[in-house]
């Protein structure tokens, strides 16, 4: 019996599961498929030829065998494996289809967005700059085309990469279907466990008493290897229960994880909403976005991560401001190059702030860094302050 | 019978093992798995068909065969192989869990997820102990079920429906005995490898801890 097709399919499913899902898959493959293949083929191959009845009546053995085993154990287990793996296979198909569509959409979106940039800038330019358009346009379009090509290549790489893990599944909008397939799997497991109990019980008895026509009277029929079959039956019960427990664990894992993540997301949203308040307080006199950070380095504990986060938030806020107040020509960069220069300047100022903080706390160890700070300062000197406490970012 | 997946799993285990662990994997692959597939399976293939009793009573052979071989040798061998290979998966799962955590926190939490230190070392030692335990359990089972590793040529049976004490003859007893002794030898070799790897790891890490503490005391 060739199992390679199913195992290859299960490998693909492996790339689209959570951590517990992967354990379930390994258990399925190692214990169920291997055991069924090992036990099934070798124990049950002679189950009908060695089924002997104490009678010479032709046809009696066939009829009694059919009464004893309407569905053989091996076929039942194979059916069980296939049905239990089917929800995962369907989820796989759906996930691949959806991810492929997402990749297409994001590509077309990016192309539309990049095409509309020059349109928007042309609206905001004054008539005086119209003469320069012809020289600057050829500069812009090639840049945008190069960028979109690069992004295409980047998009193709992630499409082939794994979409596994709870986070990734939720990001891709597949959580509902994942939970559905998990529930279907659990239902099938329970149904098969119950069915196995009603069909076979917990034991295979060595003697089967049969009195179907054409058997002349009650006949003793003897089953081949009943003890071995009993042991395998009990092992398969155990493996089914283990798979059921793994399904339950995965549901709990998803449940708790999702609750934790939604709580974390709520907290992050509350933090983020603080930075985006700046555009609404534009008219009231207040410090520019970076002032507070530069002025209170002693009070806050800085790590590289929190610095980078704050710089990122400031950059986001700056860009948000610039996009919202589009009519204000002072704030909009004339073209893409200016925008990139602004970001570079912002990052240099951030570096200065870090150096300033380090200088304050470790005056002895920063001698080597002072020369670097000096060169940085000279490049950004036109826009920075005295570099110590009040750096405008 | 497709053993390909077991091969793939074991080669994943190979990455995270010590030197002795790799020798163990090689022994399991070549001396146990390969021998099982290439030779042993065929010897036991028709054991029931070739089991003959000196009687015409229908059903007597079945019952006698079932009494003398509740679980066939070859099935125990296969179960032993599966159970002994499975604890190595614990190590693979633990490494995958570590990589998952690193991805989740977006930080480098470990020197390298596959390196044997801390929790992974504990998992590795536990898997070694489990492997050794399974080997010993199966060897004891073999011994208890079949009264040692001998395969008799003739067995006497008088279970219902056999009308009297019947002589039953087992097919290929000598060949089966040779392969059972081979199984015993490779199991013992694997137990020795596991125990030596266990003691080597324990020794190495206790020396490391001792040296660290010694250096700290000096400082």
XYZ file of C-alpha atoms in Angstrom:
612
model
C 0.000 0.000 0.000
C 1.535 3.320 -0.965
C 1.382 5.856 1.792
C 3.860 8.295 0.237
C 1.153 10.489 -1.272
C -0.557 11.010 2.054
C 2.716 11.634 3.873
C 3.756 14.247 1.307
C 0.421 15.986 1.757
C 0.831 15.916 5.501
C 4.229 17.590 5.125
C 2.551 20.493 3.352
C 0.035 20.730 6.177
C 3.009 20.893 8.538
C 3.947 24.241 6.999
C 0.556 25.727 7.812
C 0.000 24.639 11.421
C 0.624 25.973 14.878
C 3.223 24.403 17.142
C 0.765 21.969 18.708
C -0.603 21.174 15.274
C 2.845 20.017 14.265
C 3.053 17.687 17.241
C -0.376 16.265 16.336
C 0.802 15.706 12.814
C 3.960 13.901 13.922
C 1.972 11.686 16.262
C -0.443 10.940 13.456
C 2.296 9.960 11.096
C 4.571 8.096 13.468
C 2.071 6.243 15.537
C -1.011 5.823 13.458
C 0.186 5.404 9.925
C 3.238 3.373 10.814
C 1.391 1.151 13.248
C -1.428 0.543 10.806
C 1.042 -0.268 8.074
C 3.148 -2.510 10.313
C 0.293 -4.240 12.032
C -2.289 -4.117 9.313
C -0.404 -5.685 6.491
C 1.338 -8.391 8.448
C -1.291 -9.427 10.973
C -4.401 -9.289 8.858
C -3.203 -10.610 5.540
C -4.370 -14.144 6.318
C -7.440 -13.203 8.258
C -9.834 -14.877 5.889
C -7.671 -17.753 4.704
C -6.961 -18.833 8.268
C -10.516 -18.370 9.464
C -11.469 -22.025 9.957
C -14.857 -23.404 10.888
C -15.500 -26.835 12.294
C -17.569 -27.986 9.361
C -17.177 -29.293 5.849
C -20.301 -27.529 4.559
C -19.276 -25.417 1.544
C -20.056 -21.731 1.986
C -20.357 -21.898 5.741
C -16.928 -20.412 6.335
C -17.534 -17.486 3.993
C -20.843 -16.667 5.577
C -19.497 -16.941 9.105
C -16.465 -14.793 8.275
C -18.775 -12.136 6.931
C -20.846 -12.276 10.116
C -17.732 -12.017 12.261
C -16.043 -9.115 10.435
C -18.424 -6.963 8.392
C -15.646 -4.353 8.278
C -12.107 -5.486 8.962
C -10.069 -3.633 11.559
C -7.456 -2.498 9.062
C -9.961 -0.968 6.695
C -11.615 0.790 9.603
C -8.302 2.309 10.734
C -7.376 3.379 7.216
C -10.765 5.034 6.830
C -10.264 6.733 10.184
C -6.844 8.122 9.236
C -8.135 9.477 5.940
C -11.199 11.145 7.445
C -9.269 12.627 10.346
C -6.672 14.122 7.994
C -9.277 15.516 5.569
C -10.157 18.746 7.453
C -6.456 19.661 7.535
C -6.138 19.023 3.811
C -9.134 21.213 3.066
C -7.753 23.949 5.286
C -4.467 23.679 3.396
C -6.209 24.175 0.069
C -8.129 27.159 1.363
C -5.041 28.731 2.962
C -2.933 28.440 -0.168
C -5.725 29.890 -2.286
C -6.242 32.817 0.068
C -2.545 33.580 0.448
C -2.088 33.554 -3.323
C -4.962 35.991 -3.669
C -3.538 38.219 -0.941
C -0.195 38.362 -2.702
C -1.912 39.390 -5.949
C -3.933 42.093 -4.219
C -0.970 43.601 -2.413
C 0.973 43.681 -5.677
C -1.777 45.503 -7.543
C -2.326 47.828 -4.565
C 1.329 48.747 -4.483
C 1.381 49.416 -8.193
C -1.718 51.610 -7.943
C -0.301 53.489 -4.961
C 3.074 54.089 -6.562
C 1.452 55.334 -9.735
C -0.748 57.807 -7.861
C 2.171 59.475 -6.011
C 3.322 61.647 -8.914
C -0.312 62.516 -9.603
C -0.766 63.822 -6.053
C 2.437 65.831 -6.090
C 1.572 67.453 -9.354
C -1.628 68.774 -7.807
C 0.229 70.417 -4.959
C 2.953 72.037 -7.011
C 2.697 75.665 -7.767
C 2.674 76.887 -11.335
C 6.230 78.201 -10.933
C 7.570 74.675 -10.611
C 5.755 73.376 -13.656
C 8.749 74.156 -15.844
C 10.942 71.859 -13.775
C 8.512 68.950 -14.131
C 9.969 67.747 -17.370
C 13.424 67.380 -15.868
C 12.308 65.795 -12.639
C 9.711 63.401 -14.007
C 12.169 61.043 -15.659
C 13.962 60.933 -12.307
C 10.877 59.850 -10.399
C 9.296 57.206 -12.582
C 12.336 54.951 -12.950
C 12.734 55.039 -9.176
C 9.176 53.955 -8.626
C 9.406 51.209 -11.238
C 12.584 49.832 -9.697
C 10.951 49.836 -6.315
C 7.892 47.964 -7.508
C 10.071 45.335 -9.201
C 12.007 44.843 -6.011
C 8.793 44.532 -4.069
C 7.487 41.942 -6.497
C 10.533 39.810 -5.884
C 10.189 40.259 -2.138
C 6.540 39.277 -2.281
C 7.255 36.086 -4.170
C 9.752 34.964 -1.567
C 7.336 35.238 1.395
C 4.592 33.525 -0.614
C 6.751 30.409 -0.732
C 7.822 30.780 2.891
C 6.005 29.071 5.742
C 2.701 30.436 6.944
C 2.844 28.633 10.252
C 2.388 29.677 13.814
C -0.606 31.109 15.558
C 0.298 34.752 14.792
C 0.856 34.223 11.117
C -2.416 32.336 10.777
C -4.304 35.158 12.401
C -2.531 37.822 10.348
C -3.510 36.096 7.174
C -7.155 36.028 8.237
C -7.294 32.263 8.400
C -8.085 31.860 12.067
C -11.780 31.105 11.679
C -11.244 28.348 9.168
C -8.382 26.929 11.242
C -10.610 26.654 14.282
C -13.358 25.085 12.152
C -11.046 22.403 10.854
C -9.839 21.745 14.378
C -13.414 21.224 15.543
C -14.147 18.941 12.608
C -11.082 16.859 13.391
C -12.086 16.483 17.032
C -15.622 15.490 16.067
C -14.359 12.837 13.690
C -11.991 11.435 16.331
C -14.785 11.129 18.871
C -17.127 9.533 16.328
C -14.539 6.972 15.321
C -13.647 6.137 18.899
C -17.287 5.512 19.723
C -17.783 3.566 16.506
C -14.759 1.412 17.202
C -16.128 0.560 20.630
C -19.553 -0.432 19.285
C -18.175 -2.402 16.355
C -15.304 -4.280 18.016
C -15.404 -3.812 21.769
C -12.087 -4.205 23.532
C -11.236 -7.794 22.672
C -11.004 -10.226 19.814
C -12.190 -13.607 21.037
C -10.508 -16.716 19.620
C -13.773 -18.570 18.988
C -16.780 -17.292 17.128
C -20.026 -19.267 17.255
C -21.944 -18.985 14.014
C -25.330 -20.365 12.958
C -26.124 -18.552 9.717
C -27.494 -20.435 6.748
C -26.091 -22.635 5.090
C -24.278 -23.768 8.249
C -26.246 -26.852 9.386
C -26.058 -26.123 13.115
C -24.066 -23.962 15.517
C -20.511 -24.081 14.297
C -17.311 -23.118 16.071
C -15.181 -20.851 13.952
C -11.642 -20.048 14.889
C -9.971 -16.740 14.259
C -6.281 -16.481 13.439
C -4.020 -14.594 15.874
C -6.718 -13.247 18.188
C -4.347 -12.161 20.955
C -2.160 -10.163 18.596
C -5.238 -8.516 17.132
C -6.509 -7.645 20.614
C -3.192 -6.024 21.495
C -3.200 -3.954 18.327
C -6.801 -2.945 18.867
C -5.943 -1.653 22.339
C -2.873 0.176 21.000
C -4.974 1.910 18.359
C -7.506 2.916 21.024
C -4.655 4.490 22.961
C -3.341 6.339 19.921
C -6.813 7.703 19.082
C -7.190 8.981 22.629
C -3.752 10.606 22.411
C -4.701 12.372 19.174
C -7.947 13.528 20.760
C -6.062 14.963 23.731
C -3.691 16.764 21.364
C -6.647 18.300 19.559
C -8.082 19.514 22.851
C -4.682 20.917 23.849
C -4.420 22.775 20.556
C -7.848 24.322 21.075
C -6.875 25.468 24.546
C -3.530 26.747 23.231
C -5.296 28.753 20.519
C -7.894 30.005 22.956
C -5.489 31.259 25.607
C -3.044 32.555 23.034
C -5.714 34.507 21.187
C -6.994 36.034 24.423
C -3.470 37.030 25.399
C -2.748 38.502 21.995
C -5.938 40.542 21.875
C -5.077 41.956 25.298
C -1.569 42.849 24.100
C -2.983 44.433 20.947
C -5.369 46.572 22.995
C -2.499 47.803 25.109
C -0.421 48.597 22.020
C -3.326 50.487 20.453
C -3.706 52.647 23.558
C 0.006 53.509 23.413
C -0.090 54.263 19.726
C -3.089 56.547 19.971
C -0.952 58.885 22.114
C 1.495 59.673 19.309
C -1.224 60.234 16.765
C -2.756 62.988 18.837
C -0.108 65.390 17.622
C -1.829 66.423 14.387
C -4.901 67.440 16.347
C -2.941 69.694 18.653
C -1.139 71.428 15.836
C -2.696 74.781 16.562
C -1.978 74.826 20.271
C 1.524 75.770 21.281
C 3.352 72.621 22.218
C 6.781 71.142 21.833
C 7.645 69.464 18.541
C 7.405 65.656 18.609
C 10.910 64.810 19.666
C 11.460 67.345 22.378
C 10.276 65.315 25.312
C 12.519 62.413 24.426
C 15.605 64.530 24.073
C 15.010 66.410 27.300
C 14.301 63.596 29.717
C 16.931 60.971 29.147
C 17.799 60.649 32.844
C 14.347 59.646 33.900
C 13.661 56.915 31.396
C 15.425 53.599 31.105
C 16.695 53.309 27.604
C 17.385 50.142 25.747
C 18.209 50.001 22.082
C 14.805 48.537 21.436
C 12.834 51.311 23.115
C 14.933 53.965 21.340
C 14.306 52.411 17.981
C 10.626 52.113 18.797
C 10.376 55.763 19.724
C 12.245 56.890 16.637
C 9.948 54.768 14.535
C 6.885 56.259 16.205
C 8.192 59.764 15.648
C 8.871 59.054 12.019
C 5.380 57.647 11.671
C 3.887 60.673 13.398
C 5.907 63.030 11.231
C 4.801 61.348 8.067
C 1.210 61.245 9.321
C 1.329 64.969 9.942
C 2.818 65.667 6.572
C 0.206 63.626 4.806
C -2.711 65.084 6.700
C -1.793 68.714 6.293
C -1.225 68.392 2.570
C -2.269 71.914 1.762
C 0.537 73.333 3.854
C 3.318 73.529 1.352
C 6.095 74.025 3.840
C 5.576 70.588 5.306
C 5.378 68.534 2.149
C 8.691 67.408 0.678
C 9.063 68.530 -2.871
C 9.804 65.037 -4.084
C 10.782 61.578 -2.954
C 14.438 62.483 -2.490
C 13.592 65.158 0.041
C 11.503 62.713 2.007
C 14.358 60.275 2.161
C 16.735 63.037 3.216
C 14.381 64.045 6.012
C 14.302 60.479 7.326
C 18.090 60.284 7.209
C 18.351 63.529 9.138
C 15.891 62.256 11.706
C 17.954 59.123 12.204
C 21.149 61.130 12.598
C 19.503 63.231 15.247
C 18.410 60.071 17.010
C 21.998 58.861 17.029
C 23.051 62.174 18.503
C 20.474 61.847 21.223
C 21.717 58.367 22.079
C 25.286 59.639 22.228
C 24.203 62.547 24.375
C 22.502 60.170 26.782
C 25.517 57.892 26.841
C 27.835 60.852 27.423
C 25.753 61.913 30.369
C 25.817 58.514 32.018
C 29.257 57.234 31.092
C 31.535 60.215 30.811
C 34.677 58.063 31.183
C 33.931 55.565 28.478
C 32.721 57.953 25.845
C 36.069 59.562 24.965
C 36.420 57.326 21.958
C 32.942 58.129 20.848
C 33.322 61.887 21.067
C 35.246 62.110 17.815
C 32.481 60.215 16.047
C 29.919 62.490 17.658
C 31.886 65.469 16.391
C 31.811 64.282 12.781
C 28.105 63.535 13.057
C 27.461 66.924 14.460
C 29.244 68.644 11.613
C 27.090 66.924 9.004
C 23.873 67.774 10.756
C 25.060 70.990 12.325
C 22.803 73.143 10.270
C 19.756 71.745 11.997
C 20.878 70.535 15.422
C 21.211 72.560 18.588
C 24.150 72.442 20.935
C 23.934 68.647 20.909
C 23.701 68.091 24.639
C 20.231 68.295 26.004
C 17.974 69.954 23.529
C 18.280 68.187 20.206
C 15.433 68.917 17.854
C 14.348 65.803 16.114
C 5.847 -0.829 3.815
C 7.003 2.734 3.838
C 9.665 3.488 6.414
C 10.717 6.673 4.596
C 9.156 9.012 7.124
C 11.018 7.340 9.996
C 14.203 7.874 8.048
C 13.391 11.560 7.582
C 12.569 12.005 11.244
C 15.755 10.311 12.358
C 17.893 12.439 10.034
C 16.332 15.510 11.640
C 17.425 14.091 14.978
C 20.949 13.680 13.661
C 21.447 17.438 13.603
C 20.986 17.872 17.341
C 22.927 14.887 18.645
C 26.360 14.453 20.119
C 28.949 12.209 18.489
C 27.870 9.099 20.353
C 24.272 9.945 19.480
C 25.171 9.824 15.811
C 26.794 6.428 16.250
C 23.564 5.278 17.901
C 21.534 6.529 14.955
C 23.838 4.713 12.553
C 23.519 1.478 14.532
C 19.724 1.764 14.600
C 19.553 2.450 10.894
C 21.978 -0.098 9.599
C 21.923 -2.934 12.069
C 18.335 -2.855 13.125
C 16.108 -1.141 10.580
C 17.882 -2.331 7.464
C 18.254 -5.877 8.740
C 14.587 -5.888 9.708
C 13.405 -4.753 6.290
C 15.829 -6.753 4.192
C 15.957 -10.032 6.032
C 13.874 -10.499 9.129
C 10.482 -9.596 7.698
C 10.655 -12.394 5.149
C 11.540 -15.068 7.658
C 8.427 -14.489 9.711
C 6.186 -13.781 6.753
C 4.419 -17.164 6.535
C 4.852 -18.253 10.120
C 1.169 -19.003 10.569
C 0.742 -20.785 7.256
C 3.721 -22.989 7.881
C 2.754 -23.790 11.491
C 1.477 -27.348 11.319
C -0.171 -29.524 13.937
C -0.475 -33.247 13.763
C -4.265 -33.215 13.653
C -7.118 -32.685 11.257
C -9.464 -31.028 13.762
C -10.346 -27.616 12.317
C -9.409 -24.790 14.583
C -6.796 -26.647 16.586
C -3.906 -25.081 14.670
C -5.257 -21.592 15.070
C -5.715 -21.965 18.776
C -2.324 -23.565 19.345
C -0.528 -20.938 17.279
C -2.264 -18.186 19.202
C -1.295 -19.788 22.491
C 2.400 -20.110 21.675
C 2.788 -16.772 19.860
C 0.492 -14.202 21.481
C 2.552 -11.478 19.846
C 4.815 -12.547 17.053
C 8.568 -11.933 17.396
C 8.638 -9.741 14.378
C 5.875 -7.466 15.662
C 7.680 -6.993 18.940
C 10.825 -6.149 16.973
C 8.950 -3.508 14.942
C 7.288 -2.044 18.032
C 10.649 -1.892 19.749
C 12.147 0.013 16.827
C 9.315 2.517 16.808
C 9.288 3.073 20.570
C 13.051 3.421 20.743
C 13.207 6.017 17.965
C 10.387 8.140 19.320
C 12.064 9.835 22.340
C 14.508 11.513 19.965
C 11.523 13.413 18.649
C 11.297 15.155 22.022
C 14.600 16.860 21.261
C 13.407 17.913 17.815
C 10.208 19.322 19.309
C 12.131 21.234 21.962
C 14.397 22.848 19.349
C 11.344 23.773 17.282
C 9.770 25.277 20.413
C 12.897 27.361 21.016
C 12.931 28.640 17.434
C 9.252 29.430 17.795
C 9.921 31.467 20.924
C 12.705 33.405 19.220
C 10.444 34.226 16.326
C 7.655 35.213 18.714
C 9.821 37.644 20.709
C 11.851 38.807 17.690
C 14.969 38.573 19.784
C 17.948 36.303 20.005
C 17.145 34.416 23.209
C 19.593 31.530 22.854
C 23.158 31.228 21.669
C 21.817 28.875 19.044
C 18.502 27.015 19.318
C 20.141 23.676 18.551
C 22.904 23.886 21.135
C 22.744 21.492 24.084
C 22.426 23.708 27.124
C 19.939 24.317 29.867
C 16.471 22.995 29.081
C 17.525 21.281 25.876
C 20.168 19.329 27.764
C 17.520 18.131 30.209
C 15.296 17.069 27.347
C 18.175 15.252 25.724
C 19.037 13.393 28.931
C 15.386 12.477 29.432
C 15.183 11.141 25.896
C 18.302 9.051 26.517
C 16.827 7.618 29.705
C 13.536 6.854 27.929
C 15.302 5.141 25.058
C 17.290 2.952 27.404
C 14.162 2.222 29.410
C 12.221 1.110 26.351
C 15.041 -1.132 25.177
C 15.230 -2.850 28.556
C 11.445 -3.219 28.778
C 11.240 -4.872 25.389
C 14.135 -7.205 26.109
C 12.469 -8.279 29.346
C 9.191 -8.754 27.475
C 10.887 -10.966 24.897
C 12.469 -13.007 27.636
C 9.250 -13.449 29.596
C 7.021 -14.261 26.617
C 9.251 -16.787 24.926
C 11.231 -18.272 27.810
C 14.536 -16.867 26.737
C 15.498 -16.313 23.148
C 15.172 -19.930 22.064
C 12.715 -21.015 19.409
C 11.727 -24.658 19.878
C 11.213 -26.998 16.967
C 8.269 -28.797 18.497
C 5.552 -27.678 20.894
C 2.826 -29.733 22.542
C -0.647 -28.296 22.667
C -3.921 -29.488 24.229
C -6.248 -26.514 24.230
C -9.889 -26.848 23.199
C -10.851 -27.843 20.452
C -7.751 -30.008 20.151
C -9.087 -33.400 21.340
C -5.788 -34.529 22.934
C -2.203 -33.407 23.277
C -1.060 -32.548 19.789
C 2.409 -32.069 18.344
C 2.806 -28.788 16.553
C 5.821 -27.861 14.451
C 7.255 -24.379 14.061
C 8.781 -23.427 10.728
C 12.431 -22.225 10.433
C 13.242 -22.335 14.130
C 17.043 -22.099 13.785
C 16.950 -19.104 11.459
C 14.514 -17.345 13.756
C 16.768 -18.048 16.728
C 19.814 -16.580 14.957
C 17.967 -13.389 14.164
C 16.611 -13.139 17.699
C 20.146 -13.366 19.066
C 21.151 -10.680 16.562
C 18.328 -8.501 17.862
C 19.490 -9.100 21.415
C 23.066 -8.149 20.542
C 22.113 -4.913 18.777
C 19.761 -3.958 21.600
C 22.526 -4.453 24.140
C 24.905 -2.428 21.963
C 22.357 0.400 21.814
C 21.866 0.264 25.591
C 25.632 0.502 26.094
C 25.839 3.458 23.673
C 22.993 5.250 25.424
C 24.468 4.717 28.885
C 27.915 5.872 27.797
C 26.439 8.970 26.152
C 24.463 9.681 29.322
C 27.499 9.378 31.563
C 29.648 11.406 29.144
C 27.161 14.279 29.070
C 26.629 14.233 32.831
C 30.379 14.152 33.424
C 31.085 16.939 30.925
C 28.473 19.315 32.285
C 29.258 18.660 35.905
C 32.916 19.481 35.182
C 31.791 22.663 33.432
C 29.641 23.681 36.418
C 32.417 22.857 38.850
C 34.956 24.909 36.896
C 32.573 27.850 36.661
C 32.003 27.802 40.389
C 35.734 27.435 40.995
C 36.501 30.448 38.813
C 33.768 32.483 40.496
C 35.129 31.630 43.941
C 38.590 32.750 42.882
C 37.200 36.061 41.652
